[in-house]
Tab-separated table of C-alpha atoms (C1' of nucleotides) in Angstrom:
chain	number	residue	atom	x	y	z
A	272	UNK	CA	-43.553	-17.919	184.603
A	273	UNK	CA	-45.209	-20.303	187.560
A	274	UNK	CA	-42.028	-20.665	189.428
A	275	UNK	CA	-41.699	-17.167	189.449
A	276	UNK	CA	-42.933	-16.002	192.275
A	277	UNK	CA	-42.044	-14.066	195.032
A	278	UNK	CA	-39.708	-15.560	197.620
A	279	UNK	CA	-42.011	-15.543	200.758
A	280	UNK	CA	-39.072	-16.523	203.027
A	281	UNK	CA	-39.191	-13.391	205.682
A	282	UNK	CA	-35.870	-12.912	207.127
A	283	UNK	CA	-37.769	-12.330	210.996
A	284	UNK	CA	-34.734	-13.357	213.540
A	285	UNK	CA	-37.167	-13.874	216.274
A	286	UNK	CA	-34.071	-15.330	218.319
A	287	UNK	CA	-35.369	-14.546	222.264
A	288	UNK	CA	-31.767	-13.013	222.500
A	289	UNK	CA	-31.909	-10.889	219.731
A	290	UNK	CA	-32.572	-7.718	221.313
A	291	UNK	CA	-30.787	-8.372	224.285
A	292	UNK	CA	-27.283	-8.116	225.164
A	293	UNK	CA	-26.959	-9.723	228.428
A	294	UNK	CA	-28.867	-13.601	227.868
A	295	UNK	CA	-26.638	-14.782	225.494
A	296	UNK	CA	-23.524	-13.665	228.172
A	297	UNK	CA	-25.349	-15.206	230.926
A	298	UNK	CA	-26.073	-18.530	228.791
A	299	UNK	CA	-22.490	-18.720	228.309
A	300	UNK	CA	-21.462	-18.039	231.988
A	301	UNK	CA	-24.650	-20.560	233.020
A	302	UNK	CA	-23.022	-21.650	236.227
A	303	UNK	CA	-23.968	-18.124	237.534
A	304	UNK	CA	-26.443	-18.797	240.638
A	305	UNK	CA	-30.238	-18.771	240.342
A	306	UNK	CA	-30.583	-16.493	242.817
A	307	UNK	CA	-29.222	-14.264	241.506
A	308	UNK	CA	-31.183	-13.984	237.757
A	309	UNK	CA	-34.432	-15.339	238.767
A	310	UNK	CA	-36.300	-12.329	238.971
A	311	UNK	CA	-34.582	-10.313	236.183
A	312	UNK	CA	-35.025	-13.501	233.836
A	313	UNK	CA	-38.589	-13.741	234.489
A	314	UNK	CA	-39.365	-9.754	233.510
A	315	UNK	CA	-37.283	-10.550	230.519
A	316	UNK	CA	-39.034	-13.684	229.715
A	317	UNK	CA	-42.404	-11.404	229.719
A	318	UNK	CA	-40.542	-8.967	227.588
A	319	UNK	CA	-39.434	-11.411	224.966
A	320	UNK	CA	-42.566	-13.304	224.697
A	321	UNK	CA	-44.379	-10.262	224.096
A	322	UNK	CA	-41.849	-9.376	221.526
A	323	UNK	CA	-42.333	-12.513	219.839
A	324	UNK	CA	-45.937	-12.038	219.491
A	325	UNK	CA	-45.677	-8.820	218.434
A	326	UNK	CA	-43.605	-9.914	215.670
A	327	UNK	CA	-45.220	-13.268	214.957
A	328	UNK	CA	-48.356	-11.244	214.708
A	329	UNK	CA	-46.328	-8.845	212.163
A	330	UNK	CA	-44.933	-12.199	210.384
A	331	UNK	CA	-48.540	-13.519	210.028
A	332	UNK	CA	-49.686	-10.074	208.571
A	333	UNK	CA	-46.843	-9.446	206.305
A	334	UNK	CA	-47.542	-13.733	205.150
A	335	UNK	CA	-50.851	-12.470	203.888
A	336	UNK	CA	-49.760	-9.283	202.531
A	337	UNK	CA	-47.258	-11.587	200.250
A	338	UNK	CA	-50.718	-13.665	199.645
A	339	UNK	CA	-52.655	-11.027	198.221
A	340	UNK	CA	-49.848	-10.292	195.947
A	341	UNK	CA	-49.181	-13.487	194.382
A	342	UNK	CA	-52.943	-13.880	193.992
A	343	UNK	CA	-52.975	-10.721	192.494
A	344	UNK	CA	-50.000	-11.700	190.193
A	345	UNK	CA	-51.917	-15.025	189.534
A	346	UNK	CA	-55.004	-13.316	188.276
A	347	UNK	CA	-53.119	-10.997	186.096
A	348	UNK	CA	-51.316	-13.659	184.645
A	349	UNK	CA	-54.470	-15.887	183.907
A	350	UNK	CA	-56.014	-12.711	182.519
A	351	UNK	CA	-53.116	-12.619	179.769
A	352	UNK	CA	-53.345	-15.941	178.961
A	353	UNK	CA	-57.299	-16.238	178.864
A	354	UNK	CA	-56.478	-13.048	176.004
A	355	UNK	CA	-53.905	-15.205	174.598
A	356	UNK	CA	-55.607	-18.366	173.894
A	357	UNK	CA	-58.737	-16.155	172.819
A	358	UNK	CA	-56.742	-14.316	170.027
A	359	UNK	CA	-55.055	-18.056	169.193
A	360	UNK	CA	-58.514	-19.243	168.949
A	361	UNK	CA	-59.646	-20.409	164.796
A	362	UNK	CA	-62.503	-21.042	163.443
A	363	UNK	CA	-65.098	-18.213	164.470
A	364	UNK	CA	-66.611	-17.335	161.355
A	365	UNK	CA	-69.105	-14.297	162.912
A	366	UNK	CA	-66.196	-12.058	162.839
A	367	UNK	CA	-67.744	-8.733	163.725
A	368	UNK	CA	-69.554	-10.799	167.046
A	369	UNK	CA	-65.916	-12.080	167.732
A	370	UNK	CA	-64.023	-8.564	167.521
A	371	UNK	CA	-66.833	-7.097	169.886
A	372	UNK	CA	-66.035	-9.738	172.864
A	373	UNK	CA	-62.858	-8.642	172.488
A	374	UNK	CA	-63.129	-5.541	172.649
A	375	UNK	CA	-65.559	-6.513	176.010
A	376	UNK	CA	-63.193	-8.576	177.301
A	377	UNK	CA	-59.398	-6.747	176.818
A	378	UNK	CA	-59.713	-4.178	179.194
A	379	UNK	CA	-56.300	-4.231	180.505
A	380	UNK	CA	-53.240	-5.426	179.398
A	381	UNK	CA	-51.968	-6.059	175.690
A	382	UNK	CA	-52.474	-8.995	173.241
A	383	UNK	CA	-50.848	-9.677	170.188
A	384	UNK	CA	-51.062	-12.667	167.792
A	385	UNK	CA	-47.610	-13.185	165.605
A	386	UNK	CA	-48.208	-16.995	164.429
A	387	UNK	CA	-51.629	-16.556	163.220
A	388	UNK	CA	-51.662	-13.786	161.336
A	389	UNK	CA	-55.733	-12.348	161.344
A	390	UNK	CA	-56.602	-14.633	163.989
A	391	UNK	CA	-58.246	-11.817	165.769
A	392	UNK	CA	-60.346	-10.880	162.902
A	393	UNK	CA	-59.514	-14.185	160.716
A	394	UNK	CA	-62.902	-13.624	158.572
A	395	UNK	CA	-63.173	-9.875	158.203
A	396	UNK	CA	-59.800	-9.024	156.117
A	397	UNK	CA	-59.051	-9.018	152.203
A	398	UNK	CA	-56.510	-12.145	151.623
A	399	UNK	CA	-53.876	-9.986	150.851
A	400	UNK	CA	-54.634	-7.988	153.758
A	401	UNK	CA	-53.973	-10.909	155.709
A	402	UNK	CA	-50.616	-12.215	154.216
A	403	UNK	CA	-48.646	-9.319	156.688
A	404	UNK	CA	-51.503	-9.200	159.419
A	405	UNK	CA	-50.123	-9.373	162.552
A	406	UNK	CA	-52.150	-8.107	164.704
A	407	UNK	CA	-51.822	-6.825	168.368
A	408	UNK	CA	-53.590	-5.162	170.620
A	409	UNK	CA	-53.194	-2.319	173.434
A	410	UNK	CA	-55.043	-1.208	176.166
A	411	UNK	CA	-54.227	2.131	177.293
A	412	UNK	CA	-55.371	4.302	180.307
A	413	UNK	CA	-56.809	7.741	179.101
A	414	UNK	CA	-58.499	10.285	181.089
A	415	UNK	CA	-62.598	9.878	180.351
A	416	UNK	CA	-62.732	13.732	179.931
A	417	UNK	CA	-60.298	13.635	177.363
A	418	UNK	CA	-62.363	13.201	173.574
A	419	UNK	CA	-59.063	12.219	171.515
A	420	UNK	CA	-58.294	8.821	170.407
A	421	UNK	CA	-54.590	9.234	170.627
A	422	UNK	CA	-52.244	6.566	172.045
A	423	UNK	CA	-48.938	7.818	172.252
A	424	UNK	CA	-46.565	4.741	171.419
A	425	UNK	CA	-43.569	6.835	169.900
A	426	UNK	CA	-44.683	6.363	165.843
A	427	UNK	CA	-46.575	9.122	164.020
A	428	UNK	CA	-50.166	8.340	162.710
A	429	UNK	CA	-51.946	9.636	160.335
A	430	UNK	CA	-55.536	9.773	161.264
A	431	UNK	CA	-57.849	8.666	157.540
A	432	UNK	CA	-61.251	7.798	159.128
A	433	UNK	CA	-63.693	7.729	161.976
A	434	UNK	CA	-66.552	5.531	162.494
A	435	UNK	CA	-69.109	4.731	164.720
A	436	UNK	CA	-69.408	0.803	165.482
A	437	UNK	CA	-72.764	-0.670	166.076
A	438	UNK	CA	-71.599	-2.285	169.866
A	439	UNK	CA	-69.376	0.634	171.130
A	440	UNK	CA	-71.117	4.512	171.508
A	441	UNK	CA	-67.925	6.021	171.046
A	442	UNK	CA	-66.138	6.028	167.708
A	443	UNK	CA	-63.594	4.313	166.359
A	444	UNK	CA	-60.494	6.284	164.863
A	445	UNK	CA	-58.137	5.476	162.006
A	446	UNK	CA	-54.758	5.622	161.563
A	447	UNK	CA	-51.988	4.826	159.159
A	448	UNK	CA	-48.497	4.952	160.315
A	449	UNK	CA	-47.062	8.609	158.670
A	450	UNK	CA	-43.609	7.642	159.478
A	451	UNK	CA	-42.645	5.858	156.359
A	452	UNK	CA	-44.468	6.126	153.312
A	453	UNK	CA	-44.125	2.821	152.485
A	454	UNK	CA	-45.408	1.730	155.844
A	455	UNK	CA	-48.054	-0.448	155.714
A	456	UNK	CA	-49.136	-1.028	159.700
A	457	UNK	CA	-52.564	0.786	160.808
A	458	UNK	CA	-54.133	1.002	164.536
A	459	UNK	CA	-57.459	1.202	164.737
A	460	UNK	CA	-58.735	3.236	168.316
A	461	UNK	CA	-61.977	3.014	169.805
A	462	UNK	CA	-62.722	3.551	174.015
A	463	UNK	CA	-63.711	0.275	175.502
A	464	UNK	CA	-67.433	0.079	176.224
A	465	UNK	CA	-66.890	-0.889	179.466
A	466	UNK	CA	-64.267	1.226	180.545
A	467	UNK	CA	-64.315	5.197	178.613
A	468	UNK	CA	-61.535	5.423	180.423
A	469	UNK	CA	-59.672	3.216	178.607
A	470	UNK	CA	-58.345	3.098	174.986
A	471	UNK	CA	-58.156	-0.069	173.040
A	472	UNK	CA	-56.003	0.586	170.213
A	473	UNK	CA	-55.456	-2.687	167.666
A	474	UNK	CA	-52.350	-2.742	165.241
A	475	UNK	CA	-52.334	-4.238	162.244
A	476	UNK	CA	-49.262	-4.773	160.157
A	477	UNK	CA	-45.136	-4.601	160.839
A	478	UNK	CA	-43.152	-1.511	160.575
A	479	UNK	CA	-40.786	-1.808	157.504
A	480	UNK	CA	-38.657	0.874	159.594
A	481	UNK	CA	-36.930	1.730	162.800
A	482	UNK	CA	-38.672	3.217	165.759
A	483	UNK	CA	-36.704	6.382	166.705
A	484	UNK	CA	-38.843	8.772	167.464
A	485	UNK	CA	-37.929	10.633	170.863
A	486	UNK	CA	-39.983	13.119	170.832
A	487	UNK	CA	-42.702	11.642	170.956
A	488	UNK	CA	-41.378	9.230	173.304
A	489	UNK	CA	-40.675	12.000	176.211
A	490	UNK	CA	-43.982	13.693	175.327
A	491	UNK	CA	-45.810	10.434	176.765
A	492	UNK	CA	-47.800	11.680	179.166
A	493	UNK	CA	-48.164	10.627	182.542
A	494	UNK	CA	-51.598	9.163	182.346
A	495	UNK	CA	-50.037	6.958	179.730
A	496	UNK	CA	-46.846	6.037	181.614
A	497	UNK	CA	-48.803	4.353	184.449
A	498	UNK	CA	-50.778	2.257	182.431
A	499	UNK	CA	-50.492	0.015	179.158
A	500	UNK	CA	-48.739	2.177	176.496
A	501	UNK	CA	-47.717	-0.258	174.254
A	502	UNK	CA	-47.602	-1.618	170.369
A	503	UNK	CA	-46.846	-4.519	168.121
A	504	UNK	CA	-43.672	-3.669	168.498
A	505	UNK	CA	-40.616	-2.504	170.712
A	506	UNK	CA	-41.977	0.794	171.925
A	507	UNK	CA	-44.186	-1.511	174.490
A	508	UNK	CA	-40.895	-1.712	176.870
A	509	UNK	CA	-39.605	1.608	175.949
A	510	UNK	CA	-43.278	3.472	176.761
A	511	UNK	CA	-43.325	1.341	180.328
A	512	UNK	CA	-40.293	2.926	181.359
A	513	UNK	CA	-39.648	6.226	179.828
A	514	UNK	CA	-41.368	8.168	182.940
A	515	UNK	CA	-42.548	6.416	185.444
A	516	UNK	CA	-40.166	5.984	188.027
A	517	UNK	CA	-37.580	2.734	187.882
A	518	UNK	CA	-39.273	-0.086	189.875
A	519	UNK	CA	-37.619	-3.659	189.380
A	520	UNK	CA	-39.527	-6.216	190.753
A	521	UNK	CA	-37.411	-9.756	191.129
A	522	UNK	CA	-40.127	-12.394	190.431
A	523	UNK	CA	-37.395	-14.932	189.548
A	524	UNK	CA	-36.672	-16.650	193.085
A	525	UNK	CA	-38.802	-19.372	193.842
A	526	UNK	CA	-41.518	-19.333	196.548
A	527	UNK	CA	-40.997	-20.270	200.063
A	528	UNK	CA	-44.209	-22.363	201.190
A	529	UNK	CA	-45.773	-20.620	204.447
A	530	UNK	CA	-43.592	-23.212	206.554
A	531	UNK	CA	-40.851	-21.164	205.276
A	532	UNK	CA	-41.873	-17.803	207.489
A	533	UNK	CA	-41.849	-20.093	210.369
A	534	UNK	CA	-38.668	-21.499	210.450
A	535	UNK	CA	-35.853	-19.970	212.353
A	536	UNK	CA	-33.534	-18.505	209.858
A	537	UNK	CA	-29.635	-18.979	209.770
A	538	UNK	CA	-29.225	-15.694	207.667
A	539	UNK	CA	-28.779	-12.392	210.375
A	540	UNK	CA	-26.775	-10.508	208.150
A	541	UNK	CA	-29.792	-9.277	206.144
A	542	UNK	CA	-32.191	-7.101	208.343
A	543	UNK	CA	-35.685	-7.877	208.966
A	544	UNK	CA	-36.700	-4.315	208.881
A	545	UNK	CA	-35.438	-4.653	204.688
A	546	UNK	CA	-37.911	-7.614	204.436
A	547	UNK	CA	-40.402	-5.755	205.765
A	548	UNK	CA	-39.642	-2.220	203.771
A	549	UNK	CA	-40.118	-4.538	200.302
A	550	UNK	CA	-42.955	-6.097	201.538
A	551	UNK	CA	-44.882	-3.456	202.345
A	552	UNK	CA	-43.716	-1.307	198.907
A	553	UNK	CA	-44.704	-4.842	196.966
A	554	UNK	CA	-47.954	-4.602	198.842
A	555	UNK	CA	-48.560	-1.025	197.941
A	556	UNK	CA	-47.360	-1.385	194.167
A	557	UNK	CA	-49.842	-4.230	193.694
A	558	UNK	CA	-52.173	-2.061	194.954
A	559	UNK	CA	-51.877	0.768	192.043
A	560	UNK	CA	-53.835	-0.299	189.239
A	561	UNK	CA	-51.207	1.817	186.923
A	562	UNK	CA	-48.669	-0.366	188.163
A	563	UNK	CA	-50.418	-3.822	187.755
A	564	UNK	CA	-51.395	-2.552	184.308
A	565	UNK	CA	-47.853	-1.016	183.296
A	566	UNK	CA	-46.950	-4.810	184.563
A	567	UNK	CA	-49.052	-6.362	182.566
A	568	UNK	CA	-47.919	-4.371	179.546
A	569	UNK	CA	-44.510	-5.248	180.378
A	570	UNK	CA	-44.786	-8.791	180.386
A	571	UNK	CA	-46.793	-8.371	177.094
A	572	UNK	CA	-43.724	-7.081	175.642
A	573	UNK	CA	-41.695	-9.057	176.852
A	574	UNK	CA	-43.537	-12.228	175.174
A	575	UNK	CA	-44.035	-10.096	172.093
A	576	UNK	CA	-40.304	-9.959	171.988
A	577	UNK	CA	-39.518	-13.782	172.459
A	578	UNK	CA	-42.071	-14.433	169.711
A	579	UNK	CA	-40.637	-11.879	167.204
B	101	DC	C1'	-49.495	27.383	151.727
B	102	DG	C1'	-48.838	22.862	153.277
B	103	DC	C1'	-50.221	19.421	156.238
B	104	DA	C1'	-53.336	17.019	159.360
B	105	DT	C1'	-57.975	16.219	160.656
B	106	DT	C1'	-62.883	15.776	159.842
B	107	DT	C1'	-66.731	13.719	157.799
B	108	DG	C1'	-69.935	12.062	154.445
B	109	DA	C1'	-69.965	8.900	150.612
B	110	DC	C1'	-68.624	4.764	148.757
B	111	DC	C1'	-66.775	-0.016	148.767
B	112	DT	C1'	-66.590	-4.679	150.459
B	113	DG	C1'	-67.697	-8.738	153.067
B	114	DC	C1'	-70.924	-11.381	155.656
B	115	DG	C1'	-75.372	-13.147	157.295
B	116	DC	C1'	-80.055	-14.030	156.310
C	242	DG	C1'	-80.062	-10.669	146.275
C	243	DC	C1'	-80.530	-7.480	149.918
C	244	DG	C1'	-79.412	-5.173	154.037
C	245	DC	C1'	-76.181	-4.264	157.551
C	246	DA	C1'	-71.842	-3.024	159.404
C	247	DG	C1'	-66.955	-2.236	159.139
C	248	DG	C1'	-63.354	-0.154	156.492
C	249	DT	C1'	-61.516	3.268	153.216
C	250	DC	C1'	-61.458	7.288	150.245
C	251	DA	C1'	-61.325	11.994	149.245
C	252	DA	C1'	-63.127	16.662	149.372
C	253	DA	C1'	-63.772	20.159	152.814
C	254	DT	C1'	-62.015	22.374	156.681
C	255	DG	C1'	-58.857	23.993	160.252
C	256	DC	C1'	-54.458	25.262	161.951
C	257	DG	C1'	-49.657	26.757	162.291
DNA sequence: CGCATTTGACCTGCGC
DNA sequence: GCGCAGGTCAAATGCG
């Protein structure tokens, strides 16, 4: 994931004769007399330089535009691996202290733990508990107003219990997974402390079935599409793009250093005003927290998938 | 009437 | 051993 950054290279033909029809004919006639372009040369000399600073100027904005992105990329990507290492972490034996930092902590994005099954809450569980526990975790945008604990992630629950936790003043819900009888996975959801408007729901178990459920897929709702919709399983890719509009960010091509922006480019058959149209929609996406956290959810999946 | 949700009681594990 | 806190059960309740 480093070398997967944006490619900074901006496609800015800043070529004096760019705009301008006649220089490059009067370059290639140059034994035409002095006399008779000194005066128009020098107005378009003026014209051009101002040009060029006009774009240099919108070069050296867009350059930290493309900044701000990859250092917003860069936090969101230490973010998921600080959660990463935390859930990978052995050995703390005060359980219930250890679930609460979590619960501080994982306010966006979505964790999950596949090798070391009860790492999250390694003490708290029965052995045999523990023998199928993989356990994830999703963090899901709700609206504050909005008193349920449901996270839409396209399985049916079955709600068996509410409690109120010592650390958190809003209680934490119960669910089995109704769509198999035999299924033995249960989510446990409970609003983060920091955040009310955010739900932190944490799976426990594998589905022994298939996840076709499209109703409840299409009746995600908007709030939900935005942000982190996700579980232990496939439903984390499926929920990210079931309503939101299709964005597709490249983050494959490697990174031009700032140099890059400077150099005169050979390419002319891609317009600048492109470059400039992605940059600013990349700049406005990272922007949207419902994007950066659908993103994050995303990638979540995506490593949940590899690890599977 | 059947199913899901609510909610108080009970069980279990952990720290002191 | 006791108390605390999280987790689960099951009867009561609500809703379609």
């Amino acid at each position: 994931m480093e070398s997967a950054w944006v490619n900074t290279t901006l496609d800015l033909n800043v070529n004096p004769f760019f705009h301008t029809n006649q220089a490059p004919k009067r370059e290639a006639d140059g034994k035409m007399a002095d006399f008779e372009v000194k005066s128009p040369i020098k107005q378009e000399i003026g014209i051009l330089v101002e040009e060029l600073n006009r774009v240099s100027a919108e070069n050296k904005k867009l350059t930290e535009m493309l900044t701000a992105l990859c250092e917003h990329y860069a936090t969101l990507q230490k973010q998921y691996e600080e959660l990463v290492s935390k859930n990978t972490e052995t050995g703390s034996s005060k359980k219930r202290k250890a679930e609460c930092e979590d619960y501080s902590t994982a306010v966006i994005g979505f964790t999950t733990n596949a090798e070391s099954s009860c790492s999250i809450e390694n003490s708290c569980k029965k052995p045999k508990e523990c023998i199928n526990g993989k356990i994830s975790r999703a963090c899901v945008r709700a609206d504050p107003c909005d008193n349920s604990l449901i996270v839409r992630d396209g399985y049916q629950w079955r709600k068996y219990g509410q409690k109120v936790t010592r650390d958190n003043p809003s209680p934490r819900a119960y669910f089995k997974c109704s769509f198999a009888p035999s299924c033995p996975v249960k989510k446990k959801v409970q609003r983060s402390a920091e955040d009310p408007s955010i739900l932190v729901a944490t799976y426990e178990g594998e589905h022994n079935h298939t996840h076709h459920s499209p109703s409840a897929l299409s009746s995600l709702s908007p709030v939900n599409s935005g942000a982190a919709t996700a579980n232990n399983s496939r439903s984390a890719r499926v929920s990210s793009s079931s309503s939101a509009p299709a964005v597709t960010v490249d983050l494959t091509k490697p990174a031009g250093s700032d140099d890059d922006t400077k150099k005169p480019t050979q390419k002319v058959d891609q317009p600048a005003i492109q470059q400039i149209l992605v940059q600013q929609i990349a700049a406005s996406l990272t922007r949207d927290p419902n994007f950066t956290a659908a993103l994050a959810a995303a990638i979540s999946g995506k490593v949940v998938d590899q690890k599977l």
